[in-house]
Coordinates of C-alpha atoms and ligand atoms in Angstrom, one line a residue:
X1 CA 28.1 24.9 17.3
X2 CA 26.1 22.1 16.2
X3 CA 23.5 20.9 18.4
X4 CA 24.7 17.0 19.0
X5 CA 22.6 13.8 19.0
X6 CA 22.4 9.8 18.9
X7 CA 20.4 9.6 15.6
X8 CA 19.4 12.5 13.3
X9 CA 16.8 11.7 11.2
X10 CA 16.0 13.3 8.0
X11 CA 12.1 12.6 6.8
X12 CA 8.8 12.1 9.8
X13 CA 7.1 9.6 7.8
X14 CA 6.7 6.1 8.9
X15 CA 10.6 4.9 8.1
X16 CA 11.8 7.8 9.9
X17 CA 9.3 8.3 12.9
X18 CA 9.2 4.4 13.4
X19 CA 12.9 4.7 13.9
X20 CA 12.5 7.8 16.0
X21 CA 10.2 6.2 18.5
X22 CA 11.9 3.0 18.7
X23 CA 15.2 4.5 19.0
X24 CA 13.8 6.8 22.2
X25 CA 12.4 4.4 23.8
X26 CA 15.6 2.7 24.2
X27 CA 17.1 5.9 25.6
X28 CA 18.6 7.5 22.0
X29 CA 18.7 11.2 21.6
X30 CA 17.1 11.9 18.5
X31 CA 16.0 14.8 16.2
X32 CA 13.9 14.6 12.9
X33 CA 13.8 17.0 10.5
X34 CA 10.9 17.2 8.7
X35 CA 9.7 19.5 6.0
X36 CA 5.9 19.3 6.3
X37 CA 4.3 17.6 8.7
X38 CA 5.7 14.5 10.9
X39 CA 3.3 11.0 9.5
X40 CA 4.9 11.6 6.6
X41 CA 2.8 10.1 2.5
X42 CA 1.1 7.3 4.7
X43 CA -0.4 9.8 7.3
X44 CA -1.5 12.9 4.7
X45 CA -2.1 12.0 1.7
X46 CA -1.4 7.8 1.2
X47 CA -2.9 4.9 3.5
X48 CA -5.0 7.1 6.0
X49 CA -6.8 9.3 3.7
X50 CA -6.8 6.7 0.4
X51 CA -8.4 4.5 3.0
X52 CA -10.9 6.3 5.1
X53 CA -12.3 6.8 1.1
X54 CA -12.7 3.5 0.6
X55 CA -14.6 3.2 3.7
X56 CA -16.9 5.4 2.6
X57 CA -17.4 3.7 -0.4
X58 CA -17.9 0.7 1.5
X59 CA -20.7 2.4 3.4
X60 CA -22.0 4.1 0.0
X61 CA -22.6 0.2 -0.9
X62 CA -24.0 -1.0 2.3
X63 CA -27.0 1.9 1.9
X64 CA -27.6 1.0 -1.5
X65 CA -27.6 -3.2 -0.7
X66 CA -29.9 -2.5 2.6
X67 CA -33.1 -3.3 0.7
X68 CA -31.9 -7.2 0.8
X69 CA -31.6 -7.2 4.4
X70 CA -35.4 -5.7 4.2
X71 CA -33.9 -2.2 5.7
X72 CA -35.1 1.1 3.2
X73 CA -32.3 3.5 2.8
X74 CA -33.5 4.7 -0.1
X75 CA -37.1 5.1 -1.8
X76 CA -37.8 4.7 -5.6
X77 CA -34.4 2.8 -6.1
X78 CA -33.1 6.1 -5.8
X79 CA -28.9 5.8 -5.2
X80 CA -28.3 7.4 -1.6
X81 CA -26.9 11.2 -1.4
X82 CA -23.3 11.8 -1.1
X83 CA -22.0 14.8 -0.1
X84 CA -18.7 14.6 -0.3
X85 CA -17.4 17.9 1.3
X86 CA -18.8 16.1 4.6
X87 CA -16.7 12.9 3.9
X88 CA -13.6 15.2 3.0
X89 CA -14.2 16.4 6.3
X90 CA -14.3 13.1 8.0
X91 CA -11.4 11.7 6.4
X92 CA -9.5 15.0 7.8
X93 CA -10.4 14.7 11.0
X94 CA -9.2 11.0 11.1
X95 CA -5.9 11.9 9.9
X96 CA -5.9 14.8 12.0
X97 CA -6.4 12.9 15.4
X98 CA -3.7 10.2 14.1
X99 CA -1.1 13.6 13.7
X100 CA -2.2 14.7 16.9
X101 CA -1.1 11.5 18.7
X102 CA 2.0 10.8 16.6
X103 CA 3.3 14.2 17.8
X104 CA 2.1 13.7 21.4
X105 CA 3.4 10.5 21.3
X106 CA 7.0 12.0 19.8
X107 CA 7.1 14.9 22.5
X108 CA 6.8 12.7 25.3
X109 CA 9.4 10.2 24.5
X110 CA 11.8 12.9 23.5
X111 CA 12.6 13.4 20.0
X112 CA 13.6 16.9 19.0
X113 CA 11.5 17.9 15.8
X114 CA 13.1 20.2 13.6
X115 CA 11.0 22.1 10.7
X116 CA 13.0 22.4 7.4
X117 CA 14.7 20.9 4.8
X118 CA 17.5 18.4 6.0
X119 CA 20.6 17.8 4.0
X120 CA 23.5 15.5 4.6
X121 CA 27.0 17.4 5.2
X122 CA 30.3 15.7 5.8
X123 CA 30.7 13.7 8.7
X124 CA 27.4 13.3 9.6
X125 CA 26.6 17.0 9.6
X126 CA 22.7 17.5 9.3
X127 CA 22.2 21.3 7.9
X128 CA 18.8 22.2 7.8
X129 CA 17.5 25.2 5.3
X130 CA 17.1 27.8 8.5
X131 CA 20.9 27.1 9.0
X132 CA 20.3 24.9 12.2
X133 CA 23.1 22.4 11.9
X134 CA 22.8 19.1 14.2
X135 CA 25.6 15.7 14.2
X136 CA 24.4 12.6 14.4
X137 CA 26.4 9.7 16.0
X138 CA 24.2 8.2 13.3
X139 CA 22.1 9.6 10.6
X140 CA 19.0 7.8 8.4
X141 CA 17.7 9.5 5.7
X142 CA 13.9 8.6 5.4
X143 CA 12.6 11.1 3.0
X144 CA 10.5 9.0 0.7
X145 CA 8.6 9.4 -2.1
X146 CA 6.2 11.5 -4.7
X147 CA 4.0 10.8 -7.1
X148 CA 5.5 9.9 -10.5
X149 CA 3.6 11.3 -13.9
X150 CA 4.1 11.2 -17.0
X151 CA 5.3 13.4 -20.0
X152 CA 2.3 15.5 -21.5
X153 CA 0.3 15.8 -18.6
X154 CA 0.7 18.4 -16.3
X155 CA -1.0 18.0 -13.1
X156 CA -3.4 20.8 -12.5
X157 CA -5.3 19.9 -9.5
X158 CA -8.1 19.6 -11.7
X159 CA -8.4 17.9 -14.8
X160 CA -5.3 16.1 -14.2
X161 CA -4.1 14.8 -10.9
X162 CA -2.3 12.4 -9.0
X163 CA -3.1 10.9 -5.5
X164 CA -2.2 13.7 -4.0
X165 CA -4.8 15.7 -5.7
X166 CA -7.6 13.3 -5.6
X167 CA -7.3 13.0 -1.5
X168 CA -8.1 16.6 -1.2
X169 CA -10.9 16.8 -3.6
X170 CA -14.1 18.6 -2.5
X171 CA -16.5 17.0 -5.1
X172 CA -16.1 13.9 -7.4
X173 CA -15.7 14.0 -11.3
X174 CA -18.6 12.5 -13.2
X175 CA -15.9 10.8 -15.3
X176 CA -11.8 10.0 -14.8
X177 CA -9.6 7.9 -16.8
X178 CA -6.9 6.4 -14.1
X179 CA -4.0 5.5 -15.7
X180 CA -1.9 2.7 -14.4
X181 CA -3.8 -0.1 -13.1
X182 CA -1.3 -0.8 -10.1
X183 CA -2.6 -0.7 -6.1
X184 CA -3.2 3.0 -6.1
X185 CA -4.8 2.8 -9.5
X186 CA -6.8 -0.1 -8.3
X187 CA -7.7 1.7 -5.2
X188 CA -9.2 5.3 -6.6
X189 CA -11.0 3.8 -9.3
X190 CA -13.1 1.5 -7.3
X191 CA -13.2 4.0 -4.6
X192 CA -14.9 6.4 -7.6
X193 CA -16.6 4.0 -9.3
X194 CA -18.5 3.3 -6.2
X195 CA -19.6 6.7 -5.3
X196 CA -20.7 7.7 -8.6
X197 CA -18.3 8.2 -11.0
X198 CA -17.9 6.7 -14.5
X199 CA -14.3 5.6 -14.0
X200 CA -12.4 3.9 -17.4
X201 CA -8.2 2.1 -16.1
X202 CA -5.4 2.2 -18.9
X203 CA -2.9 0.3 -17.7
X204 CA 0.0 -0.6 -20.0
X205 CA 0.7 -4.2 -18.8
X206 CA -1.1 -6.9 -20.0
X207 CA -3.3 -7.3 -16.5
X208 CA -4.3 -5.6 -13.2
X209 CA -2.4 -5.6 -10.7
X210 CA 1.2 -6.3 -11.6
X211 CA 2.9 -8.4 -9.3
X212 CA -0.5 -10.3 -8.2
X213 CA -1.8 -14.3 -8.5
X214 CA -3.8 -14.3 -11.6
X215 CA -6.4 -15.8 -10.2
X216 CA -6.6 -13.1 -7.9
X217 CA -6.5 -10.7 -10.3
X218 CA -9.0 -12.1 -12.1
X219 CA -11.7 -11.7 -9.5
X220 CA -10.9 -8.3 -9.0
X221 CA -11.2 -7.3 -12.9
X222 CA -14.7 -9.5 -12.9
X223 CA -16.0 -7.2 -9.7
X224 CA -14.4 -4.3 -11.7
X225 CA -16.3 -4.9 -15.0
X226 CA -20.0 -6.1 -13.2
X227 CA -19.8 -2.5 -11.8
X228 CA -19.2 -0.5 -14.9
X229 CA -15.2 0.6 -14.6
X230 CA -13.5 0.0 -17.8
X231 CA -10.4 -1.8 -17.7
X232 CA -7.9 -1.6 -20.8
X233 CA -4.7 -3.3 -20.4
X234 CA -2.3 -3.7 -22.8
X235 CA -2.4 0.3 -23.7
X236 CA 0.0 2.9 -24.2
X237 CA -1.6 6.4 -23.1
X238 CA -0.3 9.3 -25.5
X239 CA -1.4 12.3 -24.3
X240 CA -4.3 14.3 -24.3
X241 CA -6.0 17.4 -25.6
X242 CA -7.7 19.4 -22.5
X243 CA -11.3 20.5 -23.8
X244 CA -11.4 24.5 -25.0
X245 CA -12.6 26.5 -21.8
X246 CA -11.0 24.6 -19.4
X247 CA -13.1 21.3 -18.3
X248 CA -12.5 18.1 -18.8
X249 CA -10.1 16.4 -21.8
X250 CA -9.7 14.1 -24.5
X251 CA -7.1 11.3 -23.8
X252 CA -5.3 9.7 -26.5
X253 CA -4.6 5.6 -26.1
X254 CA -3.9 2.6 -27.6
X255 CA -4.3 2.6 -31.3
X256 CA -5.9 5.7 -31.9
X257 CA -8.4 5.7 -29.0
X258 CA -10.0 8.6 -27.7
X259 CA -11.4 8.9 -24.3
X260 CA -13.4 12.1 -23.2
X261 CA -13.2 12.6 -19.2
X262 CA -13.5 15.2 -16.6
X263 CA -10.6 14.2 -14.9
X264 CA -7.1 12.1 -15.5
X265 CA -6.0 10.5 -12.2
X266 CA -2.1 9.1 -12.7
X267 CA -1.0 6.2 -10.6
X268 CA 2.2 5.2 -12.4
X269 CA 4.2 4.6 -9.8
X270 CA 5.8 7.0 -7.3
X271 CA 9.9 8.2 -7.3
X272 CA 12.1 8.4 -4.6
X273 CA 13.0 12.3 -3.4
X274 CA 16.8 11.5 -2.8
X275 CA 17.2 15.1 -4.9
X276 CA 17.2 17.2 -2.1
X277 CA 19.3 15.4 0.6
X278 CA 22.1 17.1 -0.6
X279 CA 24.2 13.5 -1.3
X280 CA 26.3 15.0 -4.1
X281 CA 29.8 14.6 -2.5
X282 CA 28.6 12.1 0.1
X283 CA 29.8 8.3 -0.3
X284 CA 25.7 7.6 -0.4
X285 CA 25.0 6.7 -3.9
X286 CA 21.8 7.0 -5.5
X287 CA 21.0 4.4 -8.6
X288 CA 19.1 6.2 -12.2
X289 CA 16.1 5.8 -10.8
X290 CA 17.1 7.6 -7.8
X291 CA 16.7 5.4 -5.2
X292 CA 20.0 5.8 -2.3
X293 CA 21.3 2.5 -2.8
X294 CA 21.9 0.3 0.6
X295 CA 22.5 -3.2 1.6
X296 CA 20.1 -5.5 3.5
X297 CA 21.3 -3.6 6.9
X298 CA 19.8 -0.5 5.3
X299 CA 23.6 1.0 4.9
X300 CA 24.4 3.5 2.3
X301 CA 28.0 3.7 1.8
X302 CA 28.8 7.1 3.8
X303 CA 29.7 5.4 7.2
X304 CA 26.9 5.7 10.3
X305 CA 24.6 6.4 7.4
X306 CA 21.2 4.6 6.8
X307 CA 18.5 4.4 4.2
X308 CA 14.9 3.2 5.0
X309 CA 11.7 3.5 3.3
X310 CA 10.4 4.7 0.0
X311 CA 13.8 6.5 -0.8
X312 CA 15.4 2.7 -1.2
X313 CA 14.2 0.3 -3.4
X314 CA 12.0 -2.0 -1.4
X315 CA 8.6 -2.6 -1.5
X316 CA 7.0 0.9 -1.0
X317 CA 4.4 0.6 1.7
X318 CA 4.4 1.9 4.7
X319 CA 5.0 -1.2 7.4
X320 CA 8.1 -2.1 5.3
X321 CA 9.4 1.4 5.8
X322 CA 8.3 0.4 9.7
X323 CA 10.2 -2.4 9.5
X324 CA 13.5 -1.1 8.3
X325 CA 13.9 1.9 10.6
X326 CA 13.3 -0.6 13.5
X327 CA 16.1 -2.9 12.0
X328 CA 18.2 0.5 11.8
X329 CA 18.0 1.2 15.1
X330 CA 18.1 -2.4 16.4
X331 CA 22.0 -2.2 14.9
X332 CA 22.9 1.0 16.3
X333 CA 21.8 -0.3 19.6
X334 CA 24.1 -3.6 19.2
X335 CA 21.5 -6.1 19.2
X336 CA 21.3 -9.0 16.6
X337 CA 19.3 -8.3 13.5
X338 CA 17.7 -10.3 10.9
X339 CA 17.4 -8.4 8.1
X340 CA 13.7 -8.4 6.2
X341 CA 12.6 -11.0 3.6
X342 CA 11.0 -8.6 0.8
X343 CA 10.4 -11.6 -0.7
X344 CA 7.8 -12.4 1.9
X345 CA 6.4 -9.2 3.2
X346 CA 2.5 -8.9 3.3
X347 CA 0.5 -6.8 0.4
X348 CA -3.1 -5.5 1.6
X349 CA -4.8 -3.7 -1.3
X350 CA -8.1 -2.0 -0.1
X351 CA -10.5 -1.7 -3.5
X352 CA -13.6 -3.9 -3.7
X353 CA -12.9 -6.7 -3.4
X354 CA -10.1 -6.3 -1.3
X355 CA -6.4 -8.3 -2.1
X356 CA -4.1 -9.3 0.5
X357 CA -1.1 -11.9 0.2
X358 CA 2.7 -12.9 1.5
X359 CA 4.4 -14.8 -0.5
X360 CA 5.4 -16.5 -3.9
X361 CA 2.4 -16.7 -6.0
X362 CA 1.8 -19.7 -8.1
X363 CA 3.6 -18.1 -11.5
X364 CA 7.0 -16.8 -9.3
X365 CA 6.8 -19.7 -7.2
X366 CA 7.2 -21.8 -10.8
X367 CA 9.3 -19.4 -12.1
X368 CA 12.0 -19.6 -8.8
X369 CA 12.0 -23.1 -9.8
X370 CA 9.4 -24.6 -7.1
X371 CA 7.4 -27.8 -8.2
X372 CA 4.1 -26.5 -6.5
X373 CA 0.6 -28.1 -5.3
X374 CA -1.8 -25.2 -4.8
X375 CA -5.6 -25.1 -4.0
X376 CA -8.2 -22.4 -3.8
X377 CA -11.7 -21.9 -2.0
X378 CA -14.2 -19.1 -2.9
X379 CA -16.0 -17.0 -0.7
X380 CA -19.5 -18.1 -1.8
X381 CA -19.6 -21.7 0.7
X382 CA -18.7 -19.6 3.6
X383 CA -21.6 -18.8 5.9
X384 CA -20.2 -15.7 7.5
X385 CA -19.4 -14.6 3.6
X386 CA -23.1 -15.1 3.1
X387 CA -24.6 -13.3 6.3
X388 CA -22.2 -10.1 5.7
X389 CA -23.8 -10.1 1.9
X390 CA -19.9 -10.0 0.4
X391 CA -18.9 -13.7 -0.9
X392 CA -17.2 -12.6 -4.1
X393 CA -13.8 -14.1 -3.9
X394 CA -11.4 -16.5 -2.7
X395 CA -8.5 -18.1 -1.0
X396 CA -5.6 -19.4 -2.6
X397 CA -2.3 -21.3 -1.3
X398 CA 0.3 -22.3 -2.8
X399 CA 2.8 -25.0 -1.4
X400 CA 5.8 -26.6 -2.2
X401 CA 5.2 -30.2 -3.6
X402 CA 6.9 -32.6 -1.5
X403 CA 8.8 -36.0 -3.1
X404 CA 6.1 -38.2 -2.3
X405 CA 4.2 -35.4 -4.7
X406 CA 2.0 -34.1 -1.3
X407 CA 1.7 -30.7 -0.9
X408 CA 4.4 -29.4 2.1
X409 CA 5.7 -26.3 2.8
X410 CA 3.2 -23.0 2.1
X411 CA 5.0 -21.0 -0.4
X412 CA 2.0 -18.2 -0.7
X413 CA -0.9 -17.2 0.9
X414 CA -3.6 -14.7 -1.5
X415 CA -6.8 -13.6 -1.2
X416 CA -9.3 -11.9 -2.5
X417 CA -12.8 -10.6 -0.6
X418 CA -14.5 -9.5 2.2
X419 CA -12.0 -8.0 4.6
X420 CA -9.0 -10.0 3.5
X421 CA -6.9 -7.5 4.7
X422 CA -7.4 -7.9 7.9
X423 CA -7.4 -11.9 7.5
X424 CA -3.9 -12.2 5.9
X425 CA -1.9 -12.4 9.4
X426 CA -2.2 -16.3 9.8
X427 CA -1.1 -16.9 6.2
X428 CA 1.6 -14.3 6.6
X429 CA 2.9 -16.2 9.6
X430 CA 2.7 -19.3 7.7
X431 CA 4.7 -18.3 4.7
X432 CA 7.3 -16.7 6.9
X433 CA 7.3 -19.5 9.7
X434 CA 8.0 -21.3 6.6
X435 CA 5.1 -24.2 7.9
X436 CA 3.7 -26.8 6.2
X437 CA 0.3 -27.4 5.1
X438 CA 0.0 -30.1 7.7
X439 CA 1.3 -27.9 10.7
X440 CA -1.3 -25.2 9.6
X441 CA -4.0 -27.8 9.5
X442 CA -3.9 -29.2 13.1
X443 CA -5.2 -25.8 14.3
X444 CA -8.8 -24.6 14.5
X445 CA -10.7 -21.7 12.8
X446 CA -13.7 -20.2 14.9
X447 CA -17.1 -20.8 13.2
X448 CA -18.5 -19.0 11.7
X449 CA -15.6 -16.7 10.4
X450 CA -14.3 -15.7 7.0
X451 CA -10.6 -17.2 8.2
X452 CA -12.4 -20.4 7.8
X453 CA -12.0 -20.5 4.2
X454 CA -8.0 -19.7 4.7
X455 CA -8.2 -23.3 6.8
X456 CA -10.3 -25.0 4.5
X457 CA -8.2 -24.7 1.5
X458 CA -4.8 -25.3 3.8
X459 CA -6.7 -28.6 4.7
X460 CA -7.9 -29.1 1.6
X461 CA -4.1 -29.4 0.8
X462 CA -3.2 -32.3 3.2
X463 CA -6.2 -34.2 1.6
X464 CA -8.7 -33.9 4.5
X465 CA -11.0 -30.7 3.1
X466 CA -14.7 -31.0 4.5
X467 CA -15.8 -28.7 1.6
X468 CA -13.0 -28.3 -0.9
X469 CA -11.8 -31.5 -2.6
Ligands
NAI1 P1 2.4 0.6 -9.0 O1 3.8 0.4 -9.5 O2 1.8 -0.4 -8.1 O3 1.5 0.5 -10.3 C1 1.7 1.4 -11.4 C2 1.0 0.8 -12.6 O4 1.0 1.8 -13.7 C3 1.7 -0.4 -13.1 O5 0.7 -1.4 -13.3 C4 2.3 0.0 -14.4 O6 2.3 -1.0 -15.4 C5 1.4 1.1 -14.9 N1 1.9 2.1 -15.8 C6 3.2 2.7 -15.6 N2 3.3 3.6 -16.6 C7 2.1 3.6 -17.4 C8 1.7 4.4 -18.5 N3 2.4 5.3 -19.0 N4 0.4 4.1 -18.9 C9 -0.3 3.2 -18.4 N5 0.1 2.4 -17.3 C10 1.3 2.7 -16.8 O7 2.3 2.1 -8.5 P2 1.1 2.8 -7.8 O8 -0.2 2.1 -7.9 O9 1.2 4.2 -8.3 O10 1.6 2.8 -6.3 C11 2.9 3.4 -5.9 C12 3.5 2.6 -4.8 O11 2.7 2.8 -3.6 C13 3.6 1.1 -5.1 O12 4.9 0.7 -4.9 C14 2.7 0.5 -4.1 O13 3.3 -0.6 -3.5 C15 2.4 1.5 -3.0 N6 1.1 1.5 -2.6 C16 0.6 0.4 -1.9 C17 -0.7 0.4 -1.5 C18 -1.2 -0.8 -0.7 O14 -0.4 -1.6 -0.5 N7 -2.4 -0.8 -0.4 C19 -1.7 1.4 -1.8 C20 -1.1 2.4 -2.6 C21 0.2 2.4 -3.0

């Protein structure tokens, strides 16, 4: 007999555990079946571990710029030490004490945790591998997503990897070529760059970043290039020929380019694992690219049946996958539901300098057919900038010009520098408030705070900038 509950959720990472904890809280019986561990990419080897590196890199750079603030770190303008097994180590047990309380957390509100491969049956059937079969009143498959490569290069572990790989590493390479030059590509290669390695991006696309503000972009290939990481954009990688005796390779690029390296990170993109659900003779379809297709209630077409996360095709980070299980459960519960504007979701990207936006930016804004007023304020005229010893960058909004040619509505928020990640919340609230400049302007930054450069170029917009013109 098949054990029976509310909501049986295939996949423990943040679509499917978001929807687990909200759903038993509000008194669901759940069950999540979950092949590895329950936190899912983000926990074990995404956003935790990718960014507890960066943090050491961060660190890495405060040592080595002590000397201005009349500190010695180091003697002889020697670079500090790094040993890297004892970050490794760190970063594990950060994402081991975030595992701990997501399972605590799961066991005391309920949820049934099953260990195996889930796949979809008829009628709502969950069968996992050990032959455990459960039926769900309601069923979301949240099994997300892997690392894409590419043809030619076989990932080793060693010479050639993918985040996966570089998140478990034990020492750095003295040299890596990171092809793509998207938020994961961004990410590792300033991460290596700034502990050491000699790091060279080939992205294919004409700039960093896909998907960003130029201008935005810009400042992060100007910090890239003042600290030796070699961008080429516009390139088409070919392959590569792995050195005889088994260390490092040779990769092949652009127009008969050659590029010797220890290492080959790939951050191309990840693809949706909709291949082992088991949907073949379901009513859920999956699109060529493998993504379960669903509509903006997150419903595949096999009735009861729901989609969230990196399996669907939706912005791939982990508070959208948040977001959607929530909305899932929301419906199954009969409230109300406003389905998520992609359009609008924030972006935090955590290299150096950091990126964070919501929003159109000035080109789709244009392109959507928006006449738009837009304004931006560096970093460098902010005194908290300044004091922290991290003004590369700036603010940049983007609103909707009015009749009388005024700038009205904000349309985008983006950013670029110190700790804009955690600064985007008040221009994500603007953008999806949909305020205008004006309404953002009455309020008050505290001084001195890097937000005040968010409300210096949002006043600068109504005309009335103290700094910015
Ligand atoms: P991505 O799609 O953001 O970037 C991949 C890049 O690789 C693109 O710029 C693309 O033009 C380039 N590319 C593709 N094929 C190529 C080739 N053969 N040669 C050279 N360049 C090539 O994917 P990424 O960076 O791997 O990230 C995967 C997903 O994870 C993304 O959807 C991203 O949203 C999400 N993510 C988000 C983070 C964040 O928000 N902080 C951090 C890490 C990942």
């Amino acid at each position: 007999m098949p054990q029976q509950f509310d909501v049986v959720v295939i996949g423990g990472g943040p679509g499917g555990y978001a929807a687990a904890l909200h759903g038993a809280l509000a008194g669901l019986k759940i069950a999540v079946v979950e092949k590895d561990k329950v936190g899912g990419t983000c926990l074990h080897r995404g956003c935790i571990p990718a960014k507890e590196f960066l943090e050491t890199a961060s660190v890495y750079r405060t040592v080595i710029g002590a000397g201005e603030f009349g500190i010695t770190a180091t003697t002889n303008g020697e670079r500090p030490a790094l040993d890297f097994e004892t970050s490794q180590a760190r970063k594990q047990k950060v994402v081991n004490q975030l595992w701990k309380g997501l399972q605590g957390l799961m066991k005391k509100r309920g949820i049934t945790t099953f260990s195996g491969i889930g796949t979809l049956g008829a009628g709502r059937m969950v069968i996992i591998d050990d032959g455990t079969e459960l039926a769900g009143d309601h069923v979301i498959l949240a099994s997300g997503s892997v690392p894409r490569t590419i043809p030619g290069f076989d990932v080793d572990g060693s010479i050639v990897m993918t985040s996966d790989e570089v998140l478990t590493l034990d020492r750095l390479p003295e040299s890596a070529a990171v092809i793509g030059g998207g938020a994961i590509g961004c990410e590792f290669a300033s991460m290596l760059a700034d502990l050491g390695t000699k790091v060279t991006i080939l992205e294919a696309l004409p700039k960093l970043l896909p998907g960003c503000d130029t201008d935005v972009v810009d400042v992060v290939a100007r910090s890239f290039k003042k600290r030796g990481i070699g961008v080429n954009t516009g390139v088409a990688v070919h392959g590569h020929k792995p050195n005889e005796g088994g260390s490092g390779t040779t990769v092949l690029f652009g127009d008969g380019e050659e590029l010797a390296v220890e290492a080959v990170v790939i951050s191309v993109g990840r693809r949706p694992l909709s291949s082992n659900l088991g949907l073949e003779g379901t009513a859920v379809e999956v699109d060529e690219r493998g993504f379960v297709k669903v509509d903006e209630y997150m419903r595949t077409g096999e009735p009861g049946v729901f989609a969230v996360g990196d399996l669907v095709a939706t912005p791939a980070l982990a508070h959208v996958g948040f977001a959607e299980g929530v909305l899932v459960i929301d419906q199954i519960l009969g409230d109300d539901v406003v389905p998520v504007d992609y359009a609008k979701v924030p972006w935090c990207i955590y290299c150096h300098p950091e990126v964070a936006f919501a929003g159109y930016s000035e080109q789709a804004a244009r392109d959507a057919g928006f006449e738009v007023v837009t304004k931006k304020d560096p970093y460098g005229g902010n005194g908290r900038a300044l004091i922290i010893g991290d003004a590369e960058g700036l603010v940049k909004v983007i609103a909707e010009k009015g009749p009388d040619g005024r700038a009205g509505r904000i349309l985008g928020v983006h950013m670029v520098g110190p700790w804009v990640t955690e600064q985007l919340g008040q221009g994500y609230l603007s953008v999806n408030w949909e305020a205008t400049v004006a309404d953002v302007a009455h309020f008050i930054q505290p001084h001195p705070t890097l937000s005040e450069t968010f409300g210096e170029t949002v006043l600068a917009l109504t005309g009335r900038g103290l700094h910015v013109g």
